[in-house]
PDB file of N, CA and C in Angstrom:
ATOM      1  N   MET P   1      46.928-125.367  20.577  1.00 52.00           N
ATOM      2  CA  MET P   1      47.817-124.983  20.286  1.00 52.00           C
ATOM      3  C   MET P   1      48.404-124.728  21.099  1.00 52.00           C
ATOM      4  N   TYR P   2      47.997-124.778  22.666  1.00 63.00           N
ATOM      5  CA  TYR P   2      49.407-124.340  23.896  1.00 63.00           C
ATOM      6  C   TYR P   2      48.748-125.710  24.705  1.00 63.00           C
ATOM      7  N   ALA P   3      50.221-126.055  25.004  1.00 67.00           N
ATOM      8  CA  ALA P   3      49.576-127.233  26.200  1.00 67.00           C
ATOM      9  C   ALA P   3      49.315-126.322  27.891  1.00 67.00           C
ATOM     10  N   GLU P   4      48.380-127.327  28.417  1.00 77.00           N
ATOM     11  CA  GLU P   4      48.099-126.532  29.545  1.00 77.00           C
ATOM     12  C   GLU P   4      49.623-126.361  30.642  1.00 77.00           C
ATOM     13  N   LYS P   5      50.292-127.377  30.450  1.00 83.00           N
ATOM     14  CA  LYS P   5      51.812-127.389  31.202  1.00 83.00           C
ATOM     15  C   LYS P   5      52.603-127.253  30.572  1.00 83.00           C
ATOM     16  N   LEU P   6      53.838-126.218  30.561  1.00 86.00           N
ATOM     17  CA  LEU P   6      55.348-126.444  29.934  1.00 86.00           C
ATOM     18  C   LEU P   6      55.587-128.030  29.814  1.00 86.00           C
ATOM     19  N   HIS P   7      56.295-128.303  28.808  1.00 91.00           N
ATOM     20  CA  HIS P   7      56.440-130.261  28.791  1.00 91.00           C
ATOM     21  C   HIS P   7      57.510-130.045  27.994  1.00 91.00           C
ATOM     22  N   TYR P   8      58.376-131.544  28.443  1.00 92.00           N
ATOM     23  CA  TYR P   8      59.097-131.513  27.752  1.00 92.00           C
ATOM     24  C   TYR P   8      58.829-133.088  27.412  1.00 92.00           C
ATOM     25  N   THR P   9      58.792-134.099  26.588  1.00 92.00           N
ATOM     26  CA  THR P   9      58.614-135.610  26.453  1.00 92.00           C
ATOM     27  C   THR P   9      59.991-136.217  26.494  1.00 92.00           C
ATOM     28  N   MET P  10      60.374-137.210  26.983  1.00 94.00           N
ATOM     29  CA  MET P  10      61.797-137.642  27.048  1.00 94.00           C
ATOM     30  C   MET P  10      61.809-138.268  25.224  1.00 94.00           C
ATOM     31  N   LYS P  11      61.037-138.599  24.901  1.00 95.00           N
ATOM     32  CA  LYS P  11      61.409-139.500  23.185  1.00 95.00           C
ATOM     33  C   LYS P  11      61.447-138.471  22.707  1.00 95.00           C
ATOM     34  N   GLU P  12      60.569-137.506  21.937  1.00 95.00           N
ATOM     35  CA  GLU P  12      60.747-136.271  21.711  1.00 95.00           C
ATOM     36  C   GLU P  12      61.951-135.469  21.872  1.00 95.00           C
ATOM     37  N   THR P  13      62.276-135.236  23.031  1.00 96.00           N
ATOM     38  CA  THR P  13      63.647-134.192  23.610  1.00 96.00           C
ATOM     39  C   THR P  13      64.813-134.989  22.367  1.00 96.00           C
ATOM     40  N   LEU P  14      64.853-136.352  23.284  1.00 96.00           N
ATOM     41  CA  LEU P  14      65.989-136.931  22.894  1.00 96.00           C
ATOM     42  C   LEU P  14      66.068-137.260  21.022  1.00 96.00           C
ATOM     43  N   ARG P  15      64.930-137.175  20.863  1.00 96.00           N
ATOM     44  CA  ARG P  15      64.989-137.424  18.989  1.00 96.00           C
ATOM     45  C   ARG P  15      65.990-136.140  18.367  1.00 96.00           C
ATOM     46  N   LEU P  16      64.675-134.879  19.237  1.00 95.00           N
ATOM     47  CA  LEU P  16      65.835-133.248  18.405  1.00 95.00           C
ATOM     48  C   LEU P  16      66.785-133.479  18.947  1.00 95.00           C
ATOM     49  N   LEU P  17      67.584-133.903  19.955  1.00 95.00           N
ATOM     50  CA  LEU P  17      68.601-133.997  20.238  1.00 95.00           C
ATOM     51  C   LEU P  17      69.756-134.927  19.428  1.00 95.00           C
ATOM     52  N   ASP P  18      69.064-135.747  19.469  1.00 95.00           N
ATOM     53  CA  ASP P  18      69.730-136.706  17.875  1.00 95.00           C
ATOM     54  C   ASP P  18      70.492-135.590  16.998  1.00 95.00           C
ATOM     55  N   GLU P  19      69.306-135.226  16.215  1.00 94.00           N
ATOM     56  CA  GLU P  19      69.171-134.374  15.113  1.00 94.00           C
ATOM     57  C   GLU P  19      70.116-133.471  15.243  1.00 94.00           C
ATOM     58  N   LEU P  20      69.575-132.551  16.415  1.00 93.00           N
ATOM     59  CA  LEU P  20      71.093-131.188  16.217  1.00 93.00           C
ATOM     60  C   LEU P  20      72.274-131.785  16.487  1.00 93.00           C
ATOM     61  N   ASP P  21      72.657-132.824  17.091  1.00 91.00           N
ATOM     62  CA  ASP P  21      73.679-133.338  16.874  1.00 91.00           C
ATOM     63  C   ASP P  21      74.462-133.617  15.925  1.00 91.00           C
ATOM     64  N   ALA P  22      73.808-134.393  14.650  1.00 93.00           N
ATOM     65  CA  ALA P  22      73.799-134.641  13.524  1.00 93.00           C
ATOM     66  C   ALA P  22      74.737-133.629  12.611  1.00 93.00           C
ATOM     67  N   PHE P  23      74.265-132.241  12.904  1.00 90.00           N
ATOM     68  CA  PHE P  23      75.085-130.963  12.286  1.00 90.00           C
ATOM     69  C   PHE P  23      76.206-130.758  12.288  1.00 90.00           C
ATOM     70  N   GLY P  24      76.669-130.995  13.357  1.00 88.00           N
ATOM     71  CA  GLY P  24      78.023-130.736  13.989  1.00 88.00           C
ATOM     72  C   GLY P  24      78.800-129.500  13.971  1.00 88.00           C
ATOM     73  N   ALA P  25      77.816-128.610  13.771  1.00 94.00           N
ATOM     74  CA  ALA P  25      78.177-126.849  13.864  1.00 94.00           C
ATOM     75  C   ALA P  25      78.894-126.506  14.815  1.00 94.00           C
ATOM     76  N   ASP P  26      79.759-125.183  14.663  1.00 95.00           N
ATOM     77  CA  ASP P  26      80.559-124.661  15.620  1.00 95.00           C
ATOM     78  C   ASP P  26      79.838-123.874  16.483  1.00 95.00           C
ATOM     79  N   THR P  27      78.791-123.283  16.026  1.00 95.00           N
ATOM     80  CA  THR P  27      77.831-121.876  16.505  1.00 95.00           C
ATOM     81  C   THR P  27      76.647-122.690  16.400  1.00 95.00           C
ATOM     82  N   TYR P  28      75.994-122.352  17.294  1.00 95.00           N
ATOM     83  CA  TYR P  28      74.433-122.961  17.511  1.00 95.00           C
ATOM     84  C   TYR P  28      73.639-121.753  17.800  1.00 95.00           C
ATOM     85  N   ILE P  29      72.291-121.218  17.553  1.00 93.00           N
ATOM     86  CA  ILE P  29      71.586-120.100  17.889  1.00 93.00           C
ATOM     87  C   ILE P  29      70.302-120.296  18.615  1.00 93.00           C
ATOM     88  N   PRO P  30      70.141-121.159  19.963  1.00 90.00           N
ATOM     89  CA  PRO P  30      69.042-121.124  20.404  1.00 90.00           C
ATOM     90  C   PRO P  30      68.549-119.586  20.739  1.00 90.00           C
ATOM     91  N   SER P  31      66.753-120.032  20.528  1.00 87.00           N
ATOM     92  CA  SER P  31      66.156-118.910  20.345  1.00 87.00           C
ATOM     93  C   SER P  31      66.032-117.726  21.883  1.00 87.00           C
ATOM     94  N   HIS P  32      65.838-116.744  21.638  1.00 87.00           N
ATOM     95  CA  HIS P  32      66.013-115.993  22.929  1.00 87.00           C
ATOM     96  C   HIS P  32      67.046-115.859  23.966  1.00 87.00           C
ATOM     97  N   GLN P  33      68.138-116.702  22.553  1.00 90.00           N
ATOM     98  CA  GLN P  33      69.490-116.239  23.488  1.00 90.00           C
ATOM     99  C   GLN P  33      70.856-116.143  22.884  1.00 90.00           C
ATOM    100  N   ARG P  34      71.972-115.497  23.824  1.00 95.00           N
ATOM    101  CA  ARG P  34      73.080-115.558  22.472  1.00 95.00           C
ATOM    102  C   ARG P  34      73.498-116.731  22.112  1.00 95.00           C
ATOM    103  N   PRO P  35      73.946-116.759  20.914  1.00 96.00           N
ATOM    104  CA  PRO P  35      74.356-117.646  20.009  1.00 96.00           C
ATOM    105  C   PRO P  35      75.556-118.512  21.076  1.00 96.00           C
ATOM    106  N   TRP P  36      75.481-120.501  21.245  1.00 95.00           N
ATOM    107  CA  TRP P  36      76.360-120.997  22.233  1.00 95.00           C
ATOM    108  C   TRP P  36      77.252-121.519  21.042  1.00 95.00           C
ATOM    109  N   THR P  37      78.678-121.664  21.823  1.00 96.00           N
ATOM    110  CA  THR P  37      79.888-122.385  21.183  1.00 96.00           C
ATOM    111  C   THR P  37      79.408-123.934  21.155  1.00 96.00           C
ATOM    112  N   LYS P  38      80.131-124.651  20.433  1.00 95.00           N
ATOM    113  CA  LYS P  38      79.992-126.113  20.621  1.00 95.00           C
ATOM    114  C   LYS P  38      80.237-126.983  21.989  1.00 95.00           C
ATOM    115  N   GLU P  39      81.003-126.488  22.788  1.00 96.00           N
ATOM    116  CA  GLU P  39      81.051-126.920  23.757  1.00 96.00           C
ATOM    117  C   GLU P  39      79.912-126.366  24.742  1.00 96.00           C
ATOM    118  N   GLU P  40      79.274-125.040  24.794  1.00 96.00           N
ATOM    119  CA  GLU P  40      78.013-124.656  25.137  1.00 96.00           C
ATOM    120  C   GLU P  40      76.764-125.629  25.237  1.00 96.00           C
ATOM    121  N   PHE P  41      76.779-125.999  23.696  1.00 95.00           N
ATOM    122  CA  PHE P  41      75.821-126.721  23.587  1.00 95.00           C
ATOM    123  C   PHE P  41      75.768-128.034  23.921  1.00 95.00           C
ATOM    124  N   ARG P  42      77.168-128.617  23.821  1.00 96.00           N
ATOM    125  CA  ARG P  42      77.284-130.342  24.333  1.00 96.00           C
ATOM    126  C   ARG P  42      76.996-130.291  25.473  1.00 96.00           C
ATOM    127  N   GLN P  43      77.356-129.340  26.421  1.00 96.00           N
ATOM    128  CA  GLN P  43      76.989-128.965  27.848  1.00 96.00           C
ATOM    129  C   GLN P  43      75.498-129.138  28.060  1.00 96.00           C
ATOM    130  N   GLU P  44      74.838-127.935  27.679  1.00 95.00           N
ATOM    131  CA  GLU P  44      73.092-128.297  27.745  1.00 95.00           C
ATOM    132  C   GLU P  44      72.711-129.413  27.313  1.00 95.00           C
ATOM    133  N   THR P  45      73.270-129.943  25.912  1.00 96.00           N
ATOM    134  CA  THR P  45      72.342-131.092  25.599  1.00 96.00           C
ATOM    135  C   THR P  45      72.559-132.337  26.763  1.00 96.00           C
ATOM    136  N   ASP P  46      74.015-132.327  27.245  1.00 97.00           N
ATOM    137  CA  ASP P  46      74.702-133.218  28.344  1.00 97.00           C
ATOM    138  C   ASP P  46      73.598-133.119  29.032  1.00 97.00           C
ATOM    139  N   ARG P  47      73.162-132.109  29.384  1.00 97.00           N
ATOM    140  CA  ARG P  47      72.074-131.806  30.654  1.00 97.00           C
ATOM    141  C   ARG P  47      70.801-132.479  30.483  1.00 97.00           C
ATOM    142  N   LEU P  48      70.425-132.512  29.323  1.00 97.00           N
ATOM    143  CA  LEU P  48      69.237-132.612  29.218  1.00 97.00           C
ATOM    144  C   LEU P  48      69.017-134.194  28.903  1.00 97.00           C
ATOM    145  N   ARG P  49      69.836-134.565  28.085  1.00 98.00           N
ATOM    146  CA  ARG P  49      69.801-135.815  28.388  1.00 98.00           C
ATOM    147  C   ARG P  49      69.790-136.961  29.486  1.00 98.00           C
ATOM    148  N   MET P  50      70.947-136.249  30.696  1.00 98.00           N
ATOM    149  CA  MET P  50      70.823-136.895  32.029  1.00 98.00           C
ATOM    150  C   MET P  50      69.407-136.173  32.362  1.00 98.00           C
ATOM    151  N   ILE P  51      69.112-135.541  32.990  1.00 98.00           N
ATOM    152  CA  ILE P  51      68.089-134.991  33.175  1.00 98.00           C
ATOM    153  C   ILE P  51      66.588-135.838  32.516  1.00 98.00           C
ATOM    154  N   ALA P  52      66.901-136.141  31.190  1.00 97.00           N
ATOM    155  CA  ALA P  52      65.622-137.413  30.772  1.00 97.00           C
ATOM    156  C   ALA P  52      65.941-138.862  31.436  1.00 97.00           C
ATOM    157  N   LYS P  53      67.432-138.781  31.340  1.00 97.00           N
ATOM    158  CA  LYS P  53      67.529-140.445  31.962  1.00 97.00           C
ATOM    159  C   LYS P  53      67.044-140.530  33.362  1.00 97.00           C
ATOM    160  N   TYR P  54      66.736-139.838  34.164  1.00 98.00           N
ATOM    161  CA  TYR P  54      67.130-139.813  35.440  1.00 98.00           C
ATOM    162  C   TYR P  54      65.055-139.602  35.558  1.00 98.00           C
ATOM    163  N   THR P  55      64.649-138.978  35.083  1.00 97.00           N
ATOM    164  CA  THR P  55      62.919-139.073  34.924  1.00 97.00           C
ATOM    165  C   THR P  55      62.621-140.467  34.240  1.00 97.00           C
ATOM    166  N   ASP P  56      63.247-141.085  33.388  1.00 97.00           N
ATOM    167  CA  ASP P  56      62.717-142.290  33.132  1.00 97.00           C
ATOM    168  C   ASP P  56      62.906-143.011  34.380  1.00 97.00           C
ATOM    169  N   LEU P  57      64.416-143.463  35.141  1.00 97.00           N
ATOM    170  CA  LEU P  57      64.570-144.096  36.322  1.00 97.00           C
ATOM    171  C   LEU P  57      63.692-144.178  36.993  1.00 97.00           C
ATOM    172  N   CYS P  58      63.433-142.689  37.425  1.00 98.00           N
ATOM    173  CA  CYS P  58      62.550-142.542  38.204  1.00 98.00           C
ATOM    174  C   CYS P  58      61.390-142.233  38.032  1.00 98.00           C
ATOM    175  N   VAL P  59      60.745-142.861  37.223  1.00 97.00           N
ATOM    176  CA  VAL P  59      59.380-143.030  36.753  1.00 97.00           C
ATOM    177  C   VAL P  59      58.649-141.584  37.134  1.00 97.00           C
ATOM    178  N   GLY P  60      59.448-140.585  36.590  1.00 97.00           N
ATOM    179  CA  GLY P  60      58.650-139.259  36.910  1.00 97.00           C
ATOM    180  C   GLY P  60      58.263-138.935  37.951  1.00 97.00           C
ATOM    181  N   ASP P  61      59.051-139.424  39.325  1.00 98.00           N
ATOM    182  CA  ASP P  61      58.813-138.779  40.520  1.00 98.00           C
ATOM    183  C   ASP P  61      60.040-137.499  40.662  1.00 98.00           C
ATOM    184  N   ARG P  62      59.389-136.365  40.720  1.00 98.00           N
ATOM    185  CA  ARG P  62      60.257-135.092  40.548  1.00 98.00           C
ATOM    186  C   ARG P  62      61.012-135.219  41.977  1.00 98.00           C
ATOM    187  N   GLN P  63      60.589-135.365  43.289  1.00 98.00           N
ATOM    188  CA  GLN P  63      61.773-135.041  43.735  1.00 98.00           C
ATOM    189  C   GLN P  63      62.740-136.448  44.235  1.00 98.00           C
ATOM    190  N   ARG P  64      62.509-137.741  43.270  1.00 98.00           N
ATOM    191  CA  ARG P  64      63.425-138.622  43.605  1.00 98.00           C
ATOM    192  C   ARG P  64      64.339-138.240  41.918  1.00 98.00           C
ATOM    193  N   ILE P  65      63.959-137.770  41.181  1.00 98.00           N
ATOM    194  CA  ILE P  65      64.765-137.057  39.987  1.00 98.00           C
ATOM    195  C   ILE P  65      66.006-135.873  40.874  1.00 98.00           C
ATOM    196  N   MET P  66      65.116-134.944  41.611  1.00 98.00           N
ATOM    197  CA  MET P  66      65.770-134.203  41.915  1.00 98.00           C
ATOM    198  C   MET P  66      67.010-134.573  42.824  1.00 98.00           C
ATOM    199  N   SER P  67      66.449-135.313  43.779  1.00 98.00           N
ATOM    200  CA  SER P  67      67.231-135.719  44.441  1.00 98.00           C
ATOM    201  C   SER P  67      68.578-136.783  43.766  1.00 98.00           C
ATOM    202  N   GLU P  68      68.611-137.664  42.551  1.00 97.00           N
ATOM    203  CA  GLU P  68      69.410-138.217  42.132  1.00 97.00           C
ATOM    204  C   GLU P  68      70.345-137.324  41.191  1.00 97.00           C
ATOM    205  N   TYR P  69      69.795-136.511  40.582  1.00 98.00           N
ATOM    206  CA  TYR P  69      70.148-135.356  39.548  1.00 98.00           C
ATOM    207  C   TYR P  69      71.055-134.375  40.547  1.00 98.00           C
ATOM    208  N   GLN P  70      71.293-134.282  41.647  1.00 98.00           N
ATOM    209  CA  GLN P  70      71.695-133.186  42.571  1.00 98.00           C
ATOM    210  C   GLN P  70      72.771-134.696  43.034  1.00 98.00           C
ATOM    211  N   ALA P  71      72.337-135.306  43.201  1.00 98.00           N
ATOM    212  CA  ALA P  71      73.525-136.257  43.769  1.00 98.00           C
ATOM    213  C   ALA P  71      74.986-136.420  42.689  1.00 98.00           C
ATOM    214  N   TYR P  72      74.179-136.339  41.239  1.00 97.00           N
ATOM    215  CA  TYR P  72      74.860-136.805  40.368  1.00 97.00           C
ATOM    216  C   TYR P  72      76.108-135.680  40.054  1.00 97.00           C
ATOM    217  N   VAL P  73      75.908-134.107  39.980  1.00 97.00           N
ATOM    218  CA  VAL P  73      75.842-133.248  39.801  1.00 97.00           C
ATOM    219  C   VAL P  73      76.794-132.458  40.991  1.00 97.00           C
ATOM    220  N   ASN P  74      76.471-133.543  41.754  1.00 98.00           N
ATOM    221  CA  ASN P  74      77.243-133.076  43.570  1.00 98.00           C
ATOM    222  C   ASN P  74      77.022-131.975  44.113  1.00 98.00           C
ATOM    223  N   ARG P  75      75.923-130.917  43.514  1.00 98.00           N
ATOM    224  CA  ARG P  75      75.769-129.753  44.064  1.00 98.00           C
ATOM    225  C   ARG P  75      74.279-129.340  44.203  1.00 98.00           C
ATOM    226  N   GLU P  76      73.995-128.112  45.108  1.00 98.00           N
ATOM    227  CA  GLU P  76      72.650-127.644  44.983  1.00 98.00           C
ATOM    228  C   GLU P  76      72.122-127.675  43.558  1.00 98.00           C
ATOM    229  N   LEU P  77      71.243-127.494  42.905  1.00 98.00           N
ATOM    230  CA  LEU P  77      70.746-127.552  41.479  1.00 98.00           C
ATOM    231  C   LEU P  77      70.225-126.536  40.904  1.00 98.00           C
ATOM    232  N   LYS P  78      70.148-125.507  40.659  1.00 97.00           N
ATOM    233  CA  LYS P  78      70.424-124.226  39.674  1.00 97.00           C
ATOM    234  C   LYS P  78      68.914-123.891  39.364  1.00 97.00           C
ATOM    235  N   GLU P  79      68.549-123.120  38.928  1.00 97.00           N
ATOM    236  CA  GLU P  79      67.137-122.663  39.060  1.00 97.00           C
ATOM    237  C   GLU P  79      66.474-123.352  37.527  1.00 97.00           C
ATOM    238  N   ASP P  80      67.363-123.165  36.524  1.00 95.00           N
ATOM    239  CA  ASP P  80      67.296-123.882  34.919  1.00 95.00           C
ATOM    240  C   ASP P  80      67.265-125.484  35.268  1.00 95.00           C
ATOM    241  N   GLU P  81      67.922-125.706  36.091  1.00 97.00           N
ATOM    242  CA  GLU P  81      67.623-127.509  36.375  1.00 97.00           C
ATOM    243  C   GLU P  81      66.759-127.652  36.850  1.00 97.00           C
ATOM    244  N   ILE P  82      65.767-126.880  37.911  1.00 98.00           N
ATOM    245  CA  ILE P  82      65.084-127.348  38.533  1.00 98.00           C
ATOM    246  C   ILE P  82      63.594-127.296  37.780  1.00 98.00           C
ATOM    247  N   GLU P  83      63.983-126.187  36.325  1.00 96.00           N
ATOM    248  CA  GLU P  83      62.621-126.029  35.724  1.00 96.00           C
ATOM    249  C   GLU P  83      62.784-126.929  34.762  1.00 96.00           C
ATOM    250  N   THR P  84      63.607-127.294  34.412  1.00 97.00           N
ATOM    251  CA  THR P  84      63.609-128.325  33.810  1.00 97.00           C
ATOM    252  C   THR P  84      63.277-129.839  34.052  1.00 97.00           C
ATOM    253  N   ILE P  85      63.578-130.006  35.026  1.00 98.00           N
ATOM    254  CA  ILE P  85      63.154-131.406  35.408  1.00 98.00           C
ATOM    255  C   ILE P  85      61.733-131.567  35.675  1.00 98.00           C
ATOM    256  N   THR P  86      60.928-130.078  36.478  1.00 97.00           N
ATOM    257  CA  THR P  86      59.686-129.979  36.072  1.00 97.00           C
ATOM    258  C   THR P  86      59.164-130.144  34.638  1.00 97.00           C
ATOM    259  N   TYR P  87      59.473-129.785  33.791  1.00 96.00           N
ATOM    260  CA  TYR P  87      59.192-129.746  32.358  1.00 96.00           C
ATOM    261  C   TYR P  87      58.934-131.411  32.043  1.00 96.00           C
ATOM    262  N   PHE P  88      59.856-131.890  32.013  1.00 97.00           N
ATOM    263  CA  PHE P  88      59.831-133.127  32.377  1.00 97.00           C
ATOM    264  C   PHE P  88      59.043-134.237  32.520  1.00 97.00           C
ATOM    265  N   VAL P  89      59.180-133.985  34.276  1.00 97.00           N
ATOM    266  CA  VAL P  89      57.956-134.409  34.739  1.00 97.00           C
ATOM    267  C   VAL P  89      56.392-134.078  34.400  1.00 97.00           C
ATOM    268  N   ASN P  90      56.305-132.727  33.652  1.00 96.00           N
ATOM    269  CA  ASN P  90      54.736-132.373  33.193  1.00 96.00           C
ATOM    270  C   ASN P  90      54.406-133.345  32.150  1.00 96.00           C
ATOM    271  N   GLY P  91      55.433-133.990  31.393  1.00 95.00           N
ATOM    272  CA  GLY P  91      55.602-134.443  30.017  1.00 95.00           C
ATOM    273  C   GLY P  91      55.644-136.073  30.261  1.00 95.00           C
ATOM    274  N   TYR P  92      55.833-136.406  31.127  1.00 95.00           N
ATOM    275  CA  TYR P  92      56.331-138.124  31.494  1.00 95.00           C
ATOM    276  C   TYR P  92      54.853-138.604  31.676  1.00 95.00           C
TER     277      TYR P  92
END
């Protein structure tokens, strides 16, 4: 029932994001967090899609993904971004 490591798979994450995008809601309620506006939801899904893209382009190499994503956002990575990258690497 539980995975050995927390992980996201690119295919399943992108499928789920496409499904959620289809709702077109004005408010999204993520578990264990405050509700998100449509714009906040879009920012989060864009971030997940971009990290998934870099995971694929860098064939799951965590350091390369972090370097490429950091160059893309043009700033130091935030803790939650590093965590997300790790989850995608674990699921690669």
